[in-house]
């Protein structure tokens, strides 16, 4: 079999590794636009501010492709899929034949429609190249503006602040992390960042970036000017679905796949940020741009490419863990409800100081959680959401300190069971006492 | 491959396994001294309770570990030989992104960070059962007075 993988980030690298192990006689070809070994996109802010070295970003080993016997085509952009001839045509006119193709093209940053995006000192924050740009230019930068207070924006803001730059974050919504957190949680995280010196301006958007060659300042919708030499645009991402679209595969906002991660062509699979998934927590089809989902999808997709039939279920679109400064936070599943009384949603929460825990329930099942400050055991709650476990029996205990996996011992979540049943006589002395009484000993 | 097995009925909830775990994973190798130092000692095995009965919750070193899939730094790995899932002693280092904590269905991974330290050496790390690499038998198994825990050879 000839497997061709487009993309070498989370999904692409994982799929290459799995396919190597599954099908030893196969030929695997990876096509990647970038020129690096697989690196972790989520960690580039830690490289930019010097917390990590470049070598720490490689989440597989540096010679990973060579070790797996994978043919790598770096700096190569896939241009067209010829489905009839089962060929992938690259921009450098190279043609690669495939038996099974995996599209893991990921996503690209989305830019707002404002003036001055072409000035030097304006960058997005999506790839290692961007991190290099940030690390290089910080030496002469004193003030910076970050547009967008999502994860990428705040990671960038935190990294720049650590480098001693005065950072202003401009966010269109009325809170930071508007897709992941509710207002209480976002306030806690915002305060944590502000303590460090980051300035956050909410309900505000940029209308232009001004300067002659490099940035001089930015103008907001309020006609206020913020002086800065550096602007990071982090206003979201958009899936790279064009390749699939031009090949005539079904797409909507992202590439559409069935539960086996197969596209509308039986020889073409897709995984990662470029696809849409069926979210169990909301019941809707959604885009998902998280590392965890990309890796899981790649695992299932590669099994199915190698001839297996593994269903990819229990997907959740929003699953994020984060700690910018001192307060960790986790958000999982459906955390945002416009009106609590509508649609049968119920919310339980506790809040004291910097610790905030919230669960969203619907029909005896948990469908979303936000944990801030204390994130222990959050994975257990996440599993309850993923597996749609009925929690009605323990409704009033859900946020107790001692609520734990012990309550669901019989749920093994698909893994080995470590609990051994032993003969009752081994268990407790009570058993022996009862037997003794039966036999009339001691009476 | 060895795995921790639990004979639930025998557990009396004395939590000696938790203490032994904290001790083993502290720099001082002594519980009392470890409580004085930083970071605060934390256990990687948990004796929870349900209906007034104790129940140890342990890492299963899963066959398909979700924590490994979730790790964005690539440091959480399953050893192909021993089958032990661990985030220490690999080429990549744990950066404290807490994705594994969100992924583990049993809730046996915990965050550890030292708020006093900042800068490059800021200590942030996910803590999980590493099956005590320096010992033949894990410390919790040795410490258990009721023979609840057992490191058993299993086939996968």
JSON list of N, CA and C in Angstrom, two decimals, chain B residues 104-136:
[
{"chain": "B", "resi": 104, "resn": "UNK", "atom": "N", "xyz": [-7.19, 12.35, 31.25]},
{"chain": "B", "resi": 104, "resn": "UNK", "atom": "CA", "xyz": [-7.21, 11.10, 32.02]},
{"chain": "B", "resi": 104, "resn": "UNK", "atom": "C", "xyz": [-8.59, 10.82, 32.61]},
{"chain": "B", "resi": 105, "resn": "UNK", "atom": "N", "xyz": [-9.25, 9.72, 32.19]},
{"chain": "B", "resi": 105, "resn": "UNK", "atom": "CA", "xyz": [-10.62, 9.45, 32.65]},
{"chain": "B", "resi": 105, "resn": "UNK", "atom": "C", "xyz": [-10.69, 9.06, 34.12]},
{"chain": "B", "resi": 106, "resn": "UNK", "atom": "N", "xyz": [-9.57, 8.70, 34.72]},
{"chain": "B", "resi": 106, "resn": "UNK", "atom": "CA", "xyz": [-9.59, 8.25, 36.11]},
{"chain": "B", "resi": 106, "resn": "UNK", "atom": "C", "xyz": [-9.17, 9.35, 37.07]},
{"chain": "B", "resi": 107, "resn": "UNK", "atom": "N", "xyz": [-8.74, 10.45, 36.52]},
{"chain": "B", "resi": 107, "resn": "UNK", "atom": "CA", "xyz": [-8.35, 11.59, 37.36]},
{"chain": "B", "resi": 107, "resn": "UNK", "atom": "C", "xyz": [-7.14, 11.32, 38.22]},
{"chain": "B", "resi": 108, "resn": "UNK", "atom": "N", "xyz": [-6.16, 10.56, 37.71]},
{"chain": "B", "resi": 108, "resn": "UNK", "atom": "CA", "xyz": [-5.00, 10.23, 38.53]},
{"chain": "B", "resi": 108, "resn": "UNK", "atom": "C", "xyz": [-3.75, 11.01, 38.13]},
{"chain": "B", "resi": 109, "resn": "UNK", "atom": "N", "xyz": [-3.91, 12.03, 37.29]},
{"chain": "B", "resi": 109, "resn": "UNK", "atom": "CA", "xyz": [-2.78, 12.91, 37.00]},
{"chain": "B", "resi": 109, "resn": "UNK", "atom": "C", "xyz": [-3.06, 14.24, 37.67]},
{"chain": "B", "resi": 110, "resn": "UNK", "atom": "N", "xyz": [-2.06, 14.80, 38.31]},
{"chain": "B", "resi": 110, "resn": "UNK", "atom": "CA", "xyz": [-2.27, 16.03, 39.07]},
{"chain": "B", "resi": 110, "resn": "UNK", "atom": "C", "xyz": [-1.25, 17.08, 38.68]},
{"chain": "B", "resi": 111, "resn": "UNK", "atom": "N", "xyz": [-1.65, 18.35, 38.76]},
{"chain": "B", "resi": 111, "resn": "UNK", "atom": "CA", "xyz": [-0.67, 19.40, 38.45]},
{"chain": "B", "resi": 111, "resn": "UNK", "atom": "C", "xyz": [0.21, 19.69, 39.64]},
{"chain": "B", "resi": 112, "resn": "UNK", "atom": "N", "xyz": [1.43, 20.07, 39.37]},
{"chain": "B", "resi": 112, "resn": "UNK", "atom": "CA", "xyz": [2.30, 20.54, 40.43]},
{"chain": "B", "resi": 112, "resn": "UNK", "atom": "C", "xyz": [3.02, 21.76, 39.90]},
{"chain": "B", "resi": 113, "resn": "UNK", "atom": "N", "xyz": [2.83, 22.88, 40.55]},
{"chain": "B", "resi": 113, "resn": "UNK", "atom": "CA", "xyz": [3.62, 24.04, 40.15]},
{"chain": "B", "resi": 113, "resn": "UNK", "atom": "C", "xyz": [3.96, 24.88, 41.35]},
{"chain": "B", "resi": 114, "resn": "UNK", "atom": "N", "xyz": [5.10, 25.51, 41.24]},
{"chain": "B", "resi": 114, "resn": "UNK", "atom": "CA", "xyz": [5.60, 26.31, 42.33]},
{"chain": "B", "resi": 114, "resn": "UNK", "atom": "C", "xyz": [5.39, 27.77, 41.98]},
{"chain": "B", "resi": 115, "resn": "UNK", "atom": "N", "xyz": [4.43, 28.39, 42.63]},
{"chain": "B", "resi": 115, "resn": "UNK", "atom": "CA", "xyz": [4.10, 29.77, 42.26]},
{"chain": "B", "resi": 115, "resn": "UNK", "atom": "C", "xyz": [5.19, 30.74, 42.65]},
{"chain": "B", "resi": 116, "resn": "UNK", "atom": "N", "xyz": [6.03, 30.35, 43.60]},
{"chain": "B", "resi": 116, "resn": "UNK", "atom": "CA", "xyz": [7.08, 31.26, 44.05]},
{"chain": "B", "resi": 116, "resn": "UNK", "atom": "C", "xyz": [8.13, 31.47, 42.97]},
{"chain": "B", "resi": 117, "resn": "UNK", "atom": "N", "xyz": [8.34, 30.44, 42.18]},
{"chain": "B", "resi": 117, "resn": "UNK", "atom": "CA", "xyz": [9.38, 30.54, 41.16]},
{"chain": "B", "resi": 117, "resn": "UNK", "atom": "C", "xyz": [8.79, 31.04, 39.86]},
{"chain": "B", "resi": 118, "resn": "UNK", "atom": "N", "xyz": [9.47, 31.95, 39.22]},
{"chain": "B", "resi": 118, "resn": "UNK", "atom": "CA", "xyz": [9.08, 32.34, 37.88]},
{"chain": "B", "resi": 118, "resn": "UNK", "atom": "C", "xyz": [10.32, 32.31, 37.01]},
{"chain": "B", "resi": 119, "resn": "UNK", "atom": "N", "xyz": [10.11, 32.61, 35.75]},
{"chain": "B", "resi": 119, "resn": "UNK", "atom": "CA", "xyz": [11.27, 32.60, 34.87]},
{"chain": "B", "resi": 119, "resn": "UNK", "atom": "C", "xyz": [11.48, 31.23, 34.26]},
{"chain": "B", "resi": 120, "resn": "UNK", "atom": "N", "xyz": [12.65, 31.04, 33.70]},
{"chain": "B", "resi": 120, "resn": "UNK", "atom": "CA", "xyz": [12.89, 29.84, 32.92]},
{"chain": "B", "resi": 120, "resn": "UNK", "atom": "C", "xyz": [12.80, 28.58, 33.76]},
{"chain": "B", "resi": 121, "resn": "UNK", "atom": "N", "xyz": [13.15, 28.70, 35.03]},
{"chain": "B", "resi": 121, "resn": "UNK", "atom": "CA", "xyz": [13.15, 27.52, 35.85]},
{"chain": "B", "resi": 121, "resn": "UNK", "atom": "C", "xyz": [11.83, 27.30, 36.58]},
{"chain": "B", "resi": 122, "resn": "UNK", "atom": "N", "xyz": [10.81, 28.06, 36.23]},
{"chain": "B", "resi": 122, "resn": "UNK", "atom": "CA", "xyz": [9.51, 27.89, 36.86]},
{"chain": "B", "resi": 122, "resn": "UNK", "atom": "C", "xyz": [9.11, 26.42, 36.77]},
{"chain": "B", "resi": 123, "resn": "UNK", "atom": "N", "xyz": [8.72, 25.92, 37.90]},
{"chain": "B", "resi": 123, "resn": "UNK", "atom": "CA", "xyz": [8.47, 24.49, 37.97]},
{"chain": "B", "resi": 123, "resn": "UNK", "atom": "C", "xyz": [7.00, 24.22, 37.70]},
{"chain": "B", "resi": 124, "resn": "UNK", "atom": "N", "xyz": [6.70, 23.58, 36.61]},
{"chain": "B", "resi": 124, "resn": "UNK", "atom": "CA", "xyz": [5.32, 23.19, 36.32]},
{"chain": "B", "resi": 124, "resn": "UNK", "atom": "C", "xyz": [5.36, 21.82, 35.69]},
{"chain": "B", "resi": 125, "resn": "UNK", "atom": "N", "xyz": [4.70, 20.89, 36.31]},
{"chain": "B", "resi": 125, "resn": "UNK", "atom": "CA", "xyz": [4.82, 19.53, 35.85]},
{"chain": "B", "resi": 125, "resn": "UNK", "atom": "C", "xyz": [3.59, 18.72, 36.21]},
{"chain": "B", "resi": 126, "resn": "UNK", "atom": "N", "xyz": [3.19, 17.86, 35.30]},
{"chain": "B", "resi": 126, "resn": "UNK", "atom": "CA", "xyz": [2.10, 16.95, 35.60]},
{"chain": "B", "resi": 126, "resn": "UNK", "atom": "C", "xyz": [2.68, 15.73, 36.30]},
{"chain": "B", "resi": 127, "resn": "UNK", "atom": "N", "xyz": [2.04, 15.35, 37.40]},
{"chain": "B", "resi": 127, "resn": "UNK", "atom": "CA", "xyz": [2.54, 14.22, 38.18]},
{"chain": "B", "resi": 127, "resn": "UNK", "atom": "C", "xyz": [1.66, 13.00, 37.96]},
{"chain": "B", "resi": 128, "resn": "UNK", "atom": "N", "xyz": [2.28, 11.89, 37.64]},
{"chain": "B", "resi": 128, "resn": "UNK", "atom": "CA", "xyz": [1.51, 10.66, 37.53]},
{"chain": "B", "resi": 128, "resn": "UNK", "atom": "C", "xyz": [2.34, 9.47, 37.97]},
{"chain": "B", "resi": 129, "resn": "UNK", "atom": "N", "xyz": [1.68, 8.35, 38.16]},
{"chain": "B", "resi": 129, "resn": "UNK", "atom": "CA", "xyz": [2.35, 7.13, 38.59]},
{"chain": "B", "resi": 129, "resn": "UNK", "atom": "C", "xyz": [3.42, 6.74, 37.57]},
{"chain": "B", "resi": 130, "resn": "UNK", "atom": "N", "xyz": [4.65, 6.56, 38.06]},
{"chain": "B", "resi": 130, "resn": "UNK", "atom": "CA", "xyz": [5.73, 6.17, 37.15]},
{"chain": "B", "resi": 130, "resn": "UNK", "atom": "C", "xyz": [6.21, 4.76, 37.47]},
{"chain": "B", "resi": 131, "resn": "UNK", "atom": "N", "xyz": [5.46, 4.08, 38.31]},
{"chain": "B", "resi": 131, "resn": "UNK", "atom": "CA", "xyz": [5.77, 2.70, 38.71]},
{"chain": "B", "resi": 131, "resn": "UNK", "atom": "C", "xyz": [7.13, 2.62, 39.41]},
{"chain": "B", "resi": 132, "resn": "UNK", "atom": "N", "xyz": [7.54, 3.70, 40.06]},
{"chain": "B", "resi": 132, "resn": "UNK", "atom": "CA", "xyz": [8.79, 3.76, 40.82]},
{"chain": "B", "resi": 132, "resn": "UNK", "atom": "C", "xyz": [9.98, 3.14, 40.08]},
{"chain": "B", "resi": 133, "resn": "UNK", "atom": "N", "xyz": [10.52, 3.83, 39.10]},
{"chain": "B", "resi": 133, "resn": "UNK", "atom": "CA", "xyz": [11.60, 3.27, 38.28]},
{"chain": "B", "resi": 133, "resn": "UNK", "atom": "C", "xyz": [12.84, 2.88, 39.08]},
{"chain": "B", "resi": 134, "resn": "UNK", "atom": "N", "xyz": [13.04, 3.51, 40.26]},
{"chain": "B", "resi": 134, "resn": "UNK", "atom": "CA", "xyz": [14.24, 3.20, 41.02]},
{"chain": "B", "resi": 134, "resn": "UNK", "atom": "C", "xyz": [14.09, 1.96, 41.89]},
{"chain": "B", "resi": 135, "resn": "UNK", "atom": "N", "xyz": [12.89, 1.42, 41.92]},
{"chain": "B", "resi": 135, "resn": "UNK", "atom": "CA", "xyz": [12.67, 0.27, 42.79]},
{"chain": "B", "resi": 135, "resn": "UNK", "atom": "C", "xyz": [12.18, -0.92, 41.98]},
{"chain": "B", "resi": 136, "resn": "UNK", "atom": "N", "xyz": [12.36, -2.07, 42.55]},
{"chain": "B", "resi": 136, "resn": "UNK", "atom": "CA", "xyz": [11.87, -3.30, 41.93]},
{"chain": "B", "resi": 136, "resn": "UNK", "atom": "C", "xyz": [10.34, -3.34, 42.01]}
]
